[in-house]
PDB file of C-alpha atoms in Angstrom:
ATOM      1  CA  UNK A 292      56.379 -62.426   5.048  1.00 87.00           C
ATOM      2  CA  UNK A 293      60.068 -62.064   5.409  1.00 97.00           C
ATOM      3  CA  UNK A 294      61.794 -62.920   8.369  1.00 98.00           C
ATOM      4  CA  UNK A 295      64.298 -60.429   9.297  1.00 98.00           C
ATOM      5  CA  UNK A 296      63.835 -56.292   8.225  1.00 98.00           C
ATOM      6  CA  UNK A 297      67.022 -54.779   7.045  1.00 98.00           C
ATOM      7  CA  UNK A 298      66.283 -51.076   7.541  1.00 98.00           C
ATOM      8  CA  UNK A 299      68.603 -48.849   4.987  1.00 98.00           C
ATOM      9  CA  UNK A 300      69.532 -45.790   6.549  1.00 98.00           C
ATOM     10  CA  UNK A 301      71.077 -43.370   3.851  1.00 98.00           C
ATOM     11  CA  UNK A 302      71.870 -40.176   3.932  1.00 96.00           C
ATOM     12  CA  UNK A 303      74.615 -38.840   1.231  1.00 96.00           C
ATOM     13  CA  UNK A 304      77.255 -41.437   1.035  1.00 97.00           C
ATOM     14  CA  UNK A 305      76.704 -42.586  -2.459  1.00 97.00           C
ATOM     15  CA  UNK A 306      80.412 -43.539  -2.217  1.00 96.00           C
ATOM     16  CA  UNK A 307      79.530 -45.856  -0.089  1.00 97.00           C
ATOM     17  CA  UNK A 308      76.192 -47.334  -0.985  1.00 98.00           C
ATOM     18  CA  UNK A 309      76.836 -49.391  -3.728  1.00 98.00           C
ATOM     19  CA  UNK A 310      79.357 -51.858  -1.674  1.00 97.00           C
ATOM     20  CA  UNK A 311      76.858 -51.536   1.623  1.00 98.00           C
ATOM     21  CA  UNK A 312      73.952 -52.531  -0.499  1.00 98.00           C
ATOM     22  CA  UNK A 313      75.876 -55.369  -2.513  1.00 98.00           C
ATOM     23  CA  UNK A 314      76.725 -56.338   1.529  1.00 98.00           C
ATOM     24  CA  UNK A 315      73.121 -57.126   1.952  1.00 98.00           C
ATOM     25  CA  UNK A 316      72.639 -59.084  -1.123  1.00 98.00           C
ATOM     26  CA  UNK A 317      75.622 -61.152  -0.321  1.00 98.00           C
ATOM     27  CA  UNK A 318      73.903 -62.611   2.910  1.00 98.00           C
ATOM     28  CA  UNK A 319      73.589 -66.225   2.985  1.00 98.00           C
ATOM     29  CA  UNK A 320      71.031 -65.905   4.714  1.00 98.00           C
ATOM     30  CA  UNK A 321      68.342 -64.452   2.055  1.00 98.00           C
ATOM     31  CA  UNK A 322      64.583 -64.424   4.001  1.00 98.00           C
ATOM     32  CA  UNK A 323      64.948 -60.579   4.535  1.00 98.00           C
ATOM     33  CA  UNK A 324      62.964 -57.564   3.315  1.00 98.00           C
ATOM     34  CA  UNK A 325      65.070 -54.079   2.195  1.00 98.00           C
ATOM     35  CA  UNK A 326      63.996 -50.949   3.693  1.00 98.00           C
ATOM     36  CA  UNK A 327      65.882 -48.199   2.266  1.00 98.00           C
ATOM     37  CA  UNK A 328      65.216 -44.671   3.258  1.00 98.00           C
ATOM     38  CA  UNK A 329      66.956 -41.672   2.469  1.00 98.00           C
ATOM     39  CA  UNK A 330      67.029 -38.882   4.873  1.00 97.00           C
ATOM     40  CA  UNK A 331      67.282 -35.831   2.396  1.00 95.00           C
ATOM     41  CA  UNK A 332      70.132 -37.122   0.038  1.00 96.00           C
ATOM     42  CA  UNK A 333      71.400 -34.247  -2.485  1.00 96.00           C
ATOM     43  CA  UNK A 334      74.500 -36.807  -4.075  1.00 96.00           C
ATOM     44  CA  UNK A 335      72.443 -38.859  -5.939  1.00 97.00           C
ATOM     45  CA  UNK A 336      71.482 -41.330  -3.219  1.00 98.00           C
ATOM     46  CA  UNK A 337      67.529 -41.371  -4.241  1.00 98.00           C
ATOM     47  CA  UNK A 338      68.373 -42.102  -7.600  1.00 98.00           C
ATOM     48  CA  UNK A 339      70.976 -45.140  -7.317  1.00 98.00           C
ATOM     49  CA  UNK A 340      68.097 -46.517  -5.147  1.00 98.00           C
ATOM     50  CA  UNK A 341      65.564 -46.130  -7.902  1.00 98.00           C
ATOM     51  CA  UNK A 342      67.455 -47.995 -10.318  1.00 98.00           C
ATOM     52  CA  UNK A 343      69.479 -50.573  -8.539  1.00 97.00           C
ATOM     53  CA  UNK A 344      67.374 -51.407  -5.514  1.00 97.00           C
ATOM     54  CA  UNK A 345      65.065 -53.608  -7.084  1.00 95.00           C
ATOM     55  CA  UNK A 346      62.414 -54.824  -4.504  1.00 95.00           C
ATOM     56  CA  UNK A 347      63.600 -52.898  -1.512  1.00 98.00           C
ATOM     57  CA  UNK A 348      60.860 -50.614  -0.532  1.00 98.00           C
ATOM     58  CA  UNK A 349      61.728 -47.311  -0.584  1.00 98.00           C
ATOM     59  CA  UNK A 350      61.210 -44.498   1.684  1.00 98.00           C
ATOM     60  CA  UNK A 351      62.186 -40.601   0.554  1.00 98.00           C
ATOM     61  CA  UNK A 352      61.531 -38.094   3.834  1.00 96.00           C
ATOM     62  CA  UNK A 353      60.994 -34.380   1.961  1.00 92.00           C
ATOM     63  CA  UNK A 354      62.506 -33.192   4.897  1.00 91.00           C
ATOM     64  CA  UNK A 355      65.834 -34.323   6.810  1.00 93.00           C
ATOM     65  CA  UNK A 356      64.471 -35.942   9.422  1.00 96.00           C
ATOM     66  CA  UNK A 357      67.555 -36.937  11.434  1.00 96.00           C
ATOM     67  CA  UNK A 358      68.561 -40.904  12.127  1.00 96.00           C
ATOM     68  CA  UNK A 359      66.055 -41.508  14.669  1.00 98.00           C
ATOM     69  CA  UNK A 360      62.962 -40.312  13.463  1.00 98.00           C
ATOM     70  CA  UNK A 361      64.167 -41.475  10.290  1.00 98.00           C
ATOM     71  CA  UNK A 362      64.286 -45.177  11.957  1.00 98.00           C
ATOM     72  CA  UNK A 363      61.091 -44.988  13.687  1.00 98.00           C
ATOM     73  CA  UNK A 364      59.238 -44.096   9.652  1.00 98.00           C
ATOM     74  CA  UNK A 365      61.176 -47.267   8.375  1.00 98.00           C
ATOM     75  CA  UNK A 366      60.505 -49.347  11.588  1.00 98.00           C
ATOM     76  CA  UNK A 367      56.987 -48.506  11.334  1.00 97.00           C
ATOM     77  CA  UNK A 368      56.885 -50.161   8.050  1.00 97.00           C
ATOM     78  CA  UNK A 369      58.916 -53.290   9.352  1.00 98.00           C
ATOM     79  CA  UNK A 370      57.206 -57.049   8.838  1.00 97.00           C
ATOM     80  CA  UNK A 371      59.769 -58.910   9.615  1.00 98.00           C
ATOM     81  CA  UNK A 372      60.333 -61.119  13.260  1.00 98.00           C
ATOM     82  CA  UNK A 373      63.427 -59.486  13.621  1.00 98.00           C
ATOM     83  CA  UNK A 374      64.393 -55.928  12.256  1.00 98.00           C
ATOM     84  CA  UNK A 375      68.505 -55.512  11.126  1.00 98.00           C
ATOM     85  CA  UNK A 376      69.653 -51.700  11.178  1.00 98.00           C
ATOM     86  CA  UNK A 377      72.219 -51.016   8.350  1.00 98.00           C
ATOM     87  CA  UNK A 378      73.570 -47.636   8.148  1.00 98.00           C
ATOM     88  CA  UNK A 379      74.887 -46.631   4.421  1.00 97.00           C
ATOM     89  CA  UNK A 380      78.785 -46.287   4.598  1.00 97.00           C
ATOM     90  CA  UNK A 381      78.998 -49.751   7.014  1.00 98.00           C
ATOM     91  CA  UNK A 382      79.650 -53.186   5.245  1.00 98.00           C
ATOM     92  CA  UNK A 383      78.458 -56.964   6.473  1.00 98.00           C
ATOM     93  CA  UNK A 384      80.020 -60.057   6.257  1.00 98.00           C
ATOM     94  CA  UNK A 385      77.863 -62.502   4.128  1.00 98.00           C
ATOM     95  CA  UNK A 386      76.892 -64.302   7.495  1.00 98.00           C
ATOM     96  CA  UNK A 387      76.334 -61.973   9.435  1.00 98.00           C
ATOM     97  CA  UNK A 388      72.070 -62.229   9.904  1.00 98.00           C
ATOM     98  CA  UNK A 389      72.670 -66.387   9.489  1.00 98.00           C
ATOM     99  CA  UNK A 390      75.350 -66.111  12.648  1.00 98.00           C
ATOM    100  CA  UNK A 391      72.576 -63.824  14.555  1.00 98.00           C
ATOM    101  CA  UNK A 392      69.895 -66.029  13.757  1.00 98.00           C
ATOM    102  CA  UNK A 393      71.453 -69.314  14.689  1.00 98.00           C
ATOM    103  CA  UNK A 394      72.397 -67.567  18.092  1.00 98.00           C
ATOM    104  CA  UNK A 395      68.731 -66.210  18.360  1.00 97.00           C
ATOM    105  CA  UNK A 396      67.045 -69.147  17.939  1.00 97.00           C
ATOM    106  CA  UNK A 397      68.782 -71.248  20.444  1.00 97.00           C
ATOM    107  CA  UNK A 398      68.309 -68.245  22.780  1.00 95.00           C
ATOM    108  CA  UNK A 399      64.999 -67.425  23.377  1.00 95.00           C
ATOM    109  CA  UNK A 400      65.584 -64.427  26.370  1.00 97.00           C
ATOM    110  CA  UNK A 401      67.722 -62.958  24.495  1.00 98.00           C
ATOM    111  CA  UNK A 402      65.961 -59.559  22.266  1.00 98.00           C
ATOM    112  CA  UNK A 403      69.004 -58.336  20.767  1.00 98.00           C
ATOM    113  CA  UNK A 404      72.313 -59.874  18.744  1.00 98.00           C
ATOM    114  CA  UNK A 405      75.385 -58.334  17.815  1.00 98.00           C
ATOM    115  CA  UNK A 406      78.595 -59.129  16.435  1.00 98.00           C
ATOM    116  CA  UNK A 407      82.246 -58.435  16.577  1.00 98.00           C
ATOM    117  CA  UNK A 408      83.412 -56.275  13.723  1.00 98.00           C
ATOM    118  CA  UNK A 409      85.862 -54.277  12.951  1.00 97.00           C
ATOM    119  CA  UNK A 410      87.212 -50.590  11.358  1.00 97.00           C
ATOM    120  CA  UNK A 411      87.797 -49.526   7.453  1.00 97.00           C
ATOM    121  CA  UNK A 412      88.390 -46.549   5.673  1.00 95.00           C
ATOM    122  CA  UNK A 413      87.098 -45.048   2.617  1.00 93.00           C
ATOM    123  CA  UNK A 414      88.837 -47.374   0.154  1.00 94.00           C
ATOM    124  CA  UNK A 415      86.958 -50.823   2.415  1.00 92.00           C
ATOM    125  CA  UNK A 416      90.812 -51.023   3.792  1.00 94.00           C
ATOM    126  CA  UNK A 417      91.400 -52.774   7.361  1.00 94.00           C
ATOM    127  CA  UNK A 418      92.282 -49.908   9.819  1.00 96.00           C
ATOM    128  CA  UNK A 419      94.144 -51.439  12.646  1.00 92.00           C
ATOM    129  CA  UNK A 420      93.916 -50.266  16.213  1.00 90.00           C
ATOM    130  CA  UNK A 421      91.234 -47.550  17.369  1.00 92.00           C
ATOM    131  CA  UNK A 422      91.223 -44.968  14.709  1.00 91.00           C
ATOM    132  CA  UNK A 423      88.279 -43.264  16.338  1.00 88.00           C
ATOM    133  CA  UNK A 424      89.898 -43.547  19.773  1.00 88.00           C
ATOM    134  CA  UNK A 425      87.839 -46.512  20.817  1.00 90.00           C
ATOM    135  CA  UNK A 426      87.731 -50.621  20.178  1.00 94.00           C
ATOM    136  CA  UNK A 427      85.293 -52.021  18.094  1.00 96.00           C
ATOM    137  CA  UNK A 428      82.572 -52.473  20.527  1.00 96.00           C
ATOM    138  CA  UNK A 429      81.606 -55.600  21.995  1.00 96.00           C
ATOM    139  CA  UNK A 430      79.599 -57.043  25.350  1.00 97.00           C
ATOM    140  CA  UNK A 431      79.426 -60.701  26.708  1.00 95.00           C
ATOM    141  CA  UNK A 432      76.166 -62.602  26.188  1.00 97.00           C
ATOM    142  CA  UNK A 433      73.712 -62.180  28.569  1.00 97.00           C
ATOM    143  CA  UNK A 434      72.685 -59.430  31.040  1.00 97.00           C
ATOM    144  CA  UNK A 435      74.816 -56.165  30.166  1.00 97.00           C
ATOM    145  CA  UNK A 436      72.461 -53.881  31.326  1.00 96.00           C
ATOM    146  CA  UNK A 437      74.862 -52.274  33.937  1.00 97.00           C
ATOM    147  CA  UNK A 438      77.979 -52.491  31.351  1.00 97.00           C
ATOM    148  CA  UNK A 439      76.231 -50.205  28.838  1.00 98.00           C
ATOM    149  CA  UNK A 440      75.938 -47.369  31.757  1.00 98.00           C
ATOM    150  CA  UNK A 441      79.862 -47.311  30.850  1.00 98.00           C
ATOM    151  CA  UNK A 442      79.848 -46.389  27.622  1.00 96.00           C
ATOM    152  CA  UNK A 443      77.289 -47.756  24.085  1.00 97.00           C
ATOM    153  CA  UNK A 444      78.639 -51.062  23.514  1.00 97.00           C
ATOM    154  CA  UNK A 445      76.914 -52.165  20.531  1.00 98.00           C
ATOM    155  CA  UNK A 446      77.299 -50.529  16.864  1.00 97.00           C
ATOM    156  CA  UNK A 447      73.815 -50.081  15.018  1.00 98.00           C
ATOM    157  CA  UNK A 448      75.084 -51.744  12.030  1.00 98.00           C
ATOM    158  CA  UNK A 449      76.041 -54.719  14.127  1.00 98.00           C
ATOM    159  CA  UNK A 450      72.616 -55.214  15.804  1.00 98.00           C
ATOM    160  CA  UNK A 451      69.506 -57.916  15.191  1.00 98.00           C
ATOM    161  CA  UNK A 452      66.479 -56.969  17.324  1.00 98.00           C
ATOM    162  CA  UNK A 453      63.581 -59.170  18.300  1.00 98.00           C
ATOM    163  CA  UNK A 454      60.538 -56.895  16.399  1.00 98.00           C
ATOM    164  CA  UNK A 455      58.674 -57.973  19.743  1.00 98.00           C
ATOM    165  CA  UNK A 456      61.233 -55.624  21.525  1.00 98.00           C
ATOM    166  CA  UNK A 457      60.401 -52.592  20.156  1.00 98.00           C
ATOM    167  CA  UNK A 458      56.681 -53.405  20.222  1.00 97.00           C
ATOM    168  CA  UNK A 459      57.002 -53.634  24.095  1.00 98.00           C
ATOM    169  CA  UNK A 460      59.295 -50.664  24.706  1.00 98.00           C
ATOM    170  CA  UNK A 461      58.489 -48.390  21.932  1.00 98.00           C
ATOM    171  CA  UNK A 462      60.640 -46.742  19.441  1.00 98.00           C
ATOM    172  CA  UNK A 463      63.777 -44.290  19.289  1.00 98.00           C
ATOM    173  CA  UNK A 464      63.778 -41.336  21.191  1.00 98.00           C
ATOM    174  CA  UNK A 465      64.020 -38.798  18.239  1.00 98.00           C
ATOM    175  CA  UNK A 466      65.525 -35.756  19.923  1.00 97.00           C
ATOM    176  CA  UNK A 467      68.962 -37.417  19.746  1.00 97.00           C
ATOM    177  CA  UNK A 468      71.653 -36.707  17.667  1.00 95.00           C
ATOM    178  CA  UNK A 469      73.687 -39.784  17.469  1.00 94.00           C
ATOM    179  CA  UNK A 470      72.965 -41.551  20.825  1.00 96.00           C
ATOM    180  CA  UNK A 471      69.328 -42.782  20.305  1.00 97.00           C
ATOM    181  CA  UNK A 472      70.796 -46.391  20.033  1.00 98.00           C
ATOM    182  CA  UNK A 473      72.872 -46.458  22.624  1.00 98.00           C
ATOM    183  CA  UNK A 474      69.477 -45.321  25.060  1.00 98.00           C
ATOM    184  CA  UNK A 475      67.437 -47.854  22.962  1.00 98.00           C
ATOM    185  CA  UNK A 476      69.957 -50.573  23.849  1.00 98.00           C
ATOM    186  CA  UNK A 477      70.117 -50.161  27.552  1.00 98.00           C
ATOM    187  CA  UNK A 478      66.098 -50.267  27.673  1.00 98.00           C
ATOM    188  CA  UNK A 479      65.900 -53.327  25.429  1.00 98.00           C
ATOM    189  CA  UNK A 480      68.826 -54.791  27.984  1.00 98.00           C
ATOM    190  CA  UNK A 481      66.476 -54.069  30.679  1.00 97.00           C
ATOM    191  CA  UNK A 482      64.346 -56.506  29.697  1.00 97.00           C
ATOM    192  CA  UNK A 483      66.171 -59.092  27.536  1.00 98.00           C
ATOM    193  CA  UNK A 484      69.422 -60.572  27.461  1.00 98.00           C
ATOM    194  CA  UNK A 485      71.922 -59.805  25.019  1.00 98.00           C
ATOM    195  CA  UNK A 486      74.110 -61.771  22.498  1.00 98.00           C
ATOM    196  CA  UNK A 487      76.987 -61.510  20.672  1.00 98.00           C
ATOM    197  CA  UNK A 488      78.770 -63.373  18.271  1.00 98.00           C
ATOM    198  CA  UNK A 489      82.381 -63.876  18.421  1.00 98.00           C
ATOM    199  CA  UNK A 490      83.083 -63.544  14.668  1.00 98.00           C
ATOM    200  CA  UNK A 491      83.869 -59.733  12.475  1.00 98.00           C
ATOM    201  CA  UNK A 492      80.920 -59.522  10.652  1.00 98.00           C
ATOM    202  CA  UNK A 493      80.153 -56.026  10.804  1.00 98.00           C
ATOM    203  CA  UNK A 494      82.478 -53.329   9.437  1.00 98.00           C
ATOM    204  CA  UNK A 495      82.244 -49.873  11.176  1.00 97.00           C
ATOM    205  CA  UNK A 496      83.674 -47.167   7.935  1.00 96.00           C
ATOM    206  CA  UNK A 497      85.786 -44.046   9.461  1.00 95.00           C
ATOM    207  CA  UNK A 498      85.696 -41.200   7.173  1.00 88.00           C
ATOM    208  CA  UNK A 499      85.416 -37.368   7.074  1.00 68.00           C
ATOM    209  CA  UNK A 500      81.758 -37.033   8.120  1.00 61.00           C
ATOM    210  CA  UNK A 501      81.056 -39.755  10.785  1.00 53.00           C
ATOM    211  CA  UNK A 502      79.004 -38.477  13.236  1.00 52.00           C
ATOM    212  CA  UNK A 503      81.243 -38.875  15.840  1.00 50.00           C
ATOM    213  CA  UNK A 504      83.383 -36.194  14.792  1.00 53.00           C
ATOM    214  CA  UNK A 505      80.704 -33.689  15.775  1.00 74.00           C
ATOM    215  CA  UNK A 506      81.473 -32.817  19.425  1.00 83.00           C
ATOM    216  CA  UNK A 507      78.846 -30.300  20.429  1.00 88.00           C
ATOM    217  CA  UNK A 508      75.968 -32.317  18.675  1.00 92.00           C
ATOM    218  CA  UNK A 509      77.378 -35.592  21.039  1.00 93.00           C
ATOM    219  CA  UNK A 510      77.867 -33.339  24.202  1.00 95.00           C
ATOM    220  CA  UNK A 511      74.691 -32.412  24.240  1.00 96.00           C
ATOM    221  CA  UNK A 512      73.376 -36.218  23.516  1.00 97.00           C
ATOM    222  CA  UNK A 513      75.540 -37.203  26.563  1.00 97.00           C
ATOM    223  CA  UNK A 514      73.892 -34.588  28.674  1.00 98.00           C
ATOM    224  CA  UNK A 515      70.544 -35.536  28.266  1.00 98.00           C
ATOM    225  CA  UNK A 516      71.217 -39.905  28.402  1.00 98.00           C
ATOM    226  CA  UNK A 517      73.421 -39.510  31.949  1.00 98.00           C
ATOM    227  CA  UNK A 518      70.377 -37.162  32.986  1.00 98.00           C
ATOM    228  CA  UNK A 519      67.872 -39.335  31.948  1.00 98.00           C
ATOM    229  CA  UNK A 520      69.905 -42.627  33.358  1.00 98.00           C
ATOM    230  CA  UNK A 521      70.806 -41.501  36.751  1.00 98.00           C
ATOM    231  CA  UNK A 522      67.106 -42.059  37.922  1.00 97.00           C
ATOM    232  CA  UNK A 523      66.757 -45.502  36.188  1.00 97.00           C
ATOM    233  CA  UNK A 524      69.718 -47.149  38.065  1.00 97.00           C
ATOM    234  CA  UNK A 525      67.502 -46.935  41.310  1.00 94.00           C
ATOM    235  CA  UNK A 526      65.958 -49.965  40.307  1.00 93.00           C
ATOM    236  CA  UNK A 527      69.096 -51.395  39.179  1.00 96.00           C
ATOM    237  CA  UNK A 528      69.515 -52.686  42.909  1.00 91.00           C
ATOM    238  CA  UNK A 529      66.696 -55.304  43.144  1.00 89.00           C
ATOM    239  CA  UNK A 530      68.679 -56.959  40.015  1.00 89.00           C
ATOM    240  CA  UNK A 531      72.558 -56.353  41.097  1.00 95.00           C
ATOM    241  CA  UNK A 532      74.393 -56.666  44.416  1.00 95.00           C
ATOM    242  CA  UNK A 533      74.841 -52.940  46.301  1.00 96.00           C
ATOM    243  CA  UNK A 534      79.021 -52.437  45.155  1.00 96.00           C
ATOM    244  CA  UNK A 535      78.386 -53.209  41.128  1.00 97.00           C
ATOM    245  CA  UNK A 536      75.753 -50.622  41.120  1.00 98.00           C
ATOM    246  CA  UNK A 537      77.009 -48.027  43.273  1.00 97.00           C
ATOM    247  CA  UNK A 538      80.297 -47.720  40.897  1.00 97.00           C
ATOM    248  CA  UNK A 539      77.801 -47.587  38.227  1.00 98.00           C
ATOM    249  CA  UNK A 540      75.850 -44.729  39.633  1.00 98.00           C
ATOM    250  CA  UNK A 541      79.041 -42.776  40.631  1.00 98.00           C
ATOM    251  CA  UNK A 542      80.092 -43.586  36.941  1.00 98.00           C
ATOM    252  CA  UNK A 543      77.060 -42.194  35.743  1.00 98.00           C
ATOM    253  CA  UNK A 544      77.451 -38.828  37.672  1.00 98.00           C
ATOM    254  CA  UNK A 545      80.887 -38.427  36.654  1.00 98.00           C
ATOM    255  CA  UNK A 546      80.385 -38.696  33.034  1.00 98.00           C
ATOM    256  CA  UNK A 547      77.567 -36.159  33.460  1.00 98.00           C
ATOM    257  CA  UNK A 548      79.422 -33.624  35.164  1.00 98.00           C
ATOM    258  CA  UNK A 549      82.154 -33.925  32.359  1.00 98.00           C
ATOM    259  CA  UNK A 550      79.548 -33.370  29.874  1.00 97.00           C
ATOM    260  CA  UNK A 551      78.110 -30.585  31.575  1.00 98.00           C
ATOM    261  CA  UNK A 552      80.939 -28.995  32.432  1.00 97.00           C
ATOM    262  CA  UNK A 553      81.960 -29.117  28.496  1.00 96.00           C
ATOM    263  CA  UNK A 554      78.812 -27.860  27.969  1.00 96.00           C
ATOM    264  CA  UNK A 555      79.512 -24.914  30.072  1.00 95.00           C
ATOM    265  CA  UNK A 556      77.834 -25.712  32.566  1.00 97.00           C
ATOM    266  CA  UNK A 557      80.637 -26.148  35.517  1.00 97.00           C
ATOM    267  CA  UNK A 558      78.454 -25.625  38.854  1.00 97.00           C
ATOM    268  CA  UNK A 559      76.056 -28.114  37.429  1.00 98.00           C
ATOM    269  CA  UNK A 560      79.268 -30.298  36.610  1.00 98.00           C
ATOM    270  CA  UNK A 561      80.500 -30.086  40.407  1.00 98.00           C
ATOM    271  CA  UNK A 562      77.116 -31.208  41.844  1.00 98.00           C
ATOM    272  CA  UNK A 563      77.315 -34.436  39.268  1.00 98.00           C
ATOM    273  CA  UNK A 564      81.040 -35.073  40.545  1.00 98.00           C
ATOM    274  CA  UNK A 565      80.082 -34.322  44.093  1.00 98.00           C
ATOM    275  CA  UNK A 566      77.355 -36.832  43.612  1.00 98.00           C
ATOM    276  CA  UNK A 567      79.651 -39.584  42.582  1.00 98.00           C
ATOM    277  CA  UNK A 568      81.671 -39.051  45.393  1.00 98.00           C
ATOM    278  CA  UNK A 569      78.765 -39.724  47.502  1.00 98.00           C
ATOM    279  CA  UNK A 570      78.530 -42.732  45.366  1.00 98.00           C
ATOM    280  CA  UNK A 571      81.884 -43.972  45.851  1.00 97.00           C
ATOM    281  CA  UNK A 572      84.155 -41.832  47.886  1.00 97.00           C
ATOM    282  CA  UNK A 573      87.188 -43.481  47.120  1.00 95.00           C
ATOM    283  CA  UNK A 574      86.897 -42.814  43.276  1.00 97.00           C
ATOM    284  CA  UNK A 575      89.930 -40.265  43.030  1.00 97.00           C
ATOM    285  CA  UNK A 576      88.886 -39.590  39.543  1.00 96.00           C
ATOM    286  CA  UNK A 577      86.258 -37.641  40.465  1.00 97.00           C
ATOM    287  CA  UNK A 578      87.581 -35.632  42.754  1.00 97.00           C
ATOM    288  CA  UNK A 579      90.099 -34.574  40.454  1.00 96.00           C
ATOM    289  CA  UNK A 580      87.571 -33.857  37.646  1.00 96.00           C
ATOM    290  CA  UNK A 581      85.777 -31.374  40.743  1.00 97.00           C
ATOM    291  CA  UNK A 582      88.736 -29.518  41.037  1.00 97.00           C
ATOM    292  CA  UNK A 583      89.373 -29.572  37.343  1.00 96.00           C
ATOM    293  CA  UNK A 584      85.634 -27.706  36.533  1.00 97.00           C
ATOM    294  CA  UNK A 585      86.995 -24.120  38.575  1.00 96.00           C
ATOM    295  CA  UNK A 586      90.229 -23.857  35.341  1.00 94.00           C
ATOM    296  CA  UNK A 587      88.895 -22.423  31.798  1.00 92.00           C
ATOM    297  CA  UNK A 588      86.641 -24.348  29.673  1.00 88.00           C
ATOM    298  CA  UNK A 589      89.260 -25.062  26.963  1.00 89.00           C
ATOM    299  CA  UNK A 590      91.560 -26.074  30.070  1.00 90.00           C
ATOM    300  CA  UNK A 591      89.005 -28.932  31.125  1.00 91.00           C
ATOM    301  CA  UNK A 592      88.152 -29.338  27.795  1.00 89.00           C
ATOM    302  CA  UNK A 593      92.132 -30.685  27.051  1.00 86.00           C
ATOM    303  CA  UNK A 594      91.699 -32.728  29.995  1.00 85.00           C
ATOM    304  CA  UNK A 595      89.200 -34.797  28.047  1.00 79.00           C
TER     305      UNK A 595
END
């Protein structure tokens, strides 16, 4: 049985694939299984697969599934002690998994690895900067549970999950868009610590269809994690002192009523910013965002 379970996540970049899946067999690190799956691929995905992924198993949904459920089919079929996610236009390092491992095995609380990395366009070129209007993302190693209320601070590609994890918490939440990771890391950093390795080893590709660019889609994704979060950080008091949290909650409400507000949704938006005011009443940010939600939608919207 192979030790770690790459799961292949493709879905029409067949630009892309061939240099993602020649990342793979570059690892120096080579006890792995391939699971490949293609999520409804018109380009000729499902074929390059058939004829160059030679012992990968291989996984064609008749339906587009979307990345989540699509996950949970190929996680279900995972055998491996730890299970890799690899989306299809991202690129590894050759030691990336042997970096992970290393740091895995000498850490025994921690359920999840990830690793520095860094931006490229469609020709593999080094983009410098924050060409998607955010740093490559990283954490420190250990507890990070209250950093990822901030913002997702871990890039699929770049993650190496204890299997154990997901048989104790379950599997991703399929009716997100694009932020069922992000929700899937903040329960697995619940429970387990968190590393990261210092090196780039995981290259995050900007192009013309990254998810990212699809605002409405991520609104509504951001919506429903700050409204399912806001509850959970209750609890986060019996593990953090009372000031840590309390910015964290106030966060938390803020970025919801921005959300909802985008949404159109503005009274719902000024009970979230009135909320993190009761949070922390000195956070000036929010006040200004509750006077911001009574101008136009497309007025806020420019604020953001």
């Amino acid at each position: 049985m192979a030790r770690v379970s790459i799961l292949l996540t493709c879905f029409n970049h067949i630009r892309f694939l061939p240099a993602c899946y020649e990342g793979i067999l570059s690892q120096t690190f080579k006890d792995y299984e391939i699971i490949a799956i293609d999520d409804g691929s018109t380009d000729g995905t499902r074929e390059w697969l058939t004829e160059h992924a030679e012992g990968a198993i291989l996984i064609f949904n008749e339906n587009n599934l979307g990345t989540y459920a699509s996950l949970n089919v190929a996680l279900n079929q995972a055998k491996g002690e730890f299970v890799a996610i690899l989306n299809d236009d991202d690129l590894w390092a050759p030691k990336k998994l042997e970096s992970q491992l290393k740091l895995m095995d000498s850490m025994p609380q921690v359920g999840l690895v990830h690793t520095d990395g860094g931006f490229i366009d469609g020709d593999d070129k080094k983009l410098k900067g924050s060409p998607l209007g955010f740093e490559f993302p990283r954490t420190k190693s250990g507890d990070v549970s209250l950093a990822l209320v901030y913002q997702n601070k871990i890039i699929a590609s770049a993650a190496l999950v204890r299997k154990t994890c997901f048989d104790s918490i379950g599997t991703f939440n399929e009716a997100y868009f694009g932020s069922g990771d992000w929700e899937m890391w903040i329960r697995i950093a619940e429970k387990w610590h968190v590393g990261f390795v210092k090196e780039i080893l995981t290259y995050y590709r900007v192009h013309g269809t990254n998810a990212s660019h699809k605002l409405d889609r991520i609104w509504h994704d951001d919506e429903m994690l700050r409204k399912w979060l806001a509850p959970r950080l209750e609890r986060y008091n019996e593990q953090f002192d009372e000031k840590p949290v309390k910015q964290a909650k106030a966060h938390n409400y803020a970025a919801l009523g921005t959300v909802l507000t985008l949404n159109g949704k503005a009274r719902e938006g000024r009970r979230a910013y009135a909320m993190s005011l009761a949070e922390d009443p000195l956070r000036l940010k929010s006040a200004l965002r509750y006077v911001a939600t009574f101008l136009p939608r497309d007025a806020f919207r420019k604020l953001n």
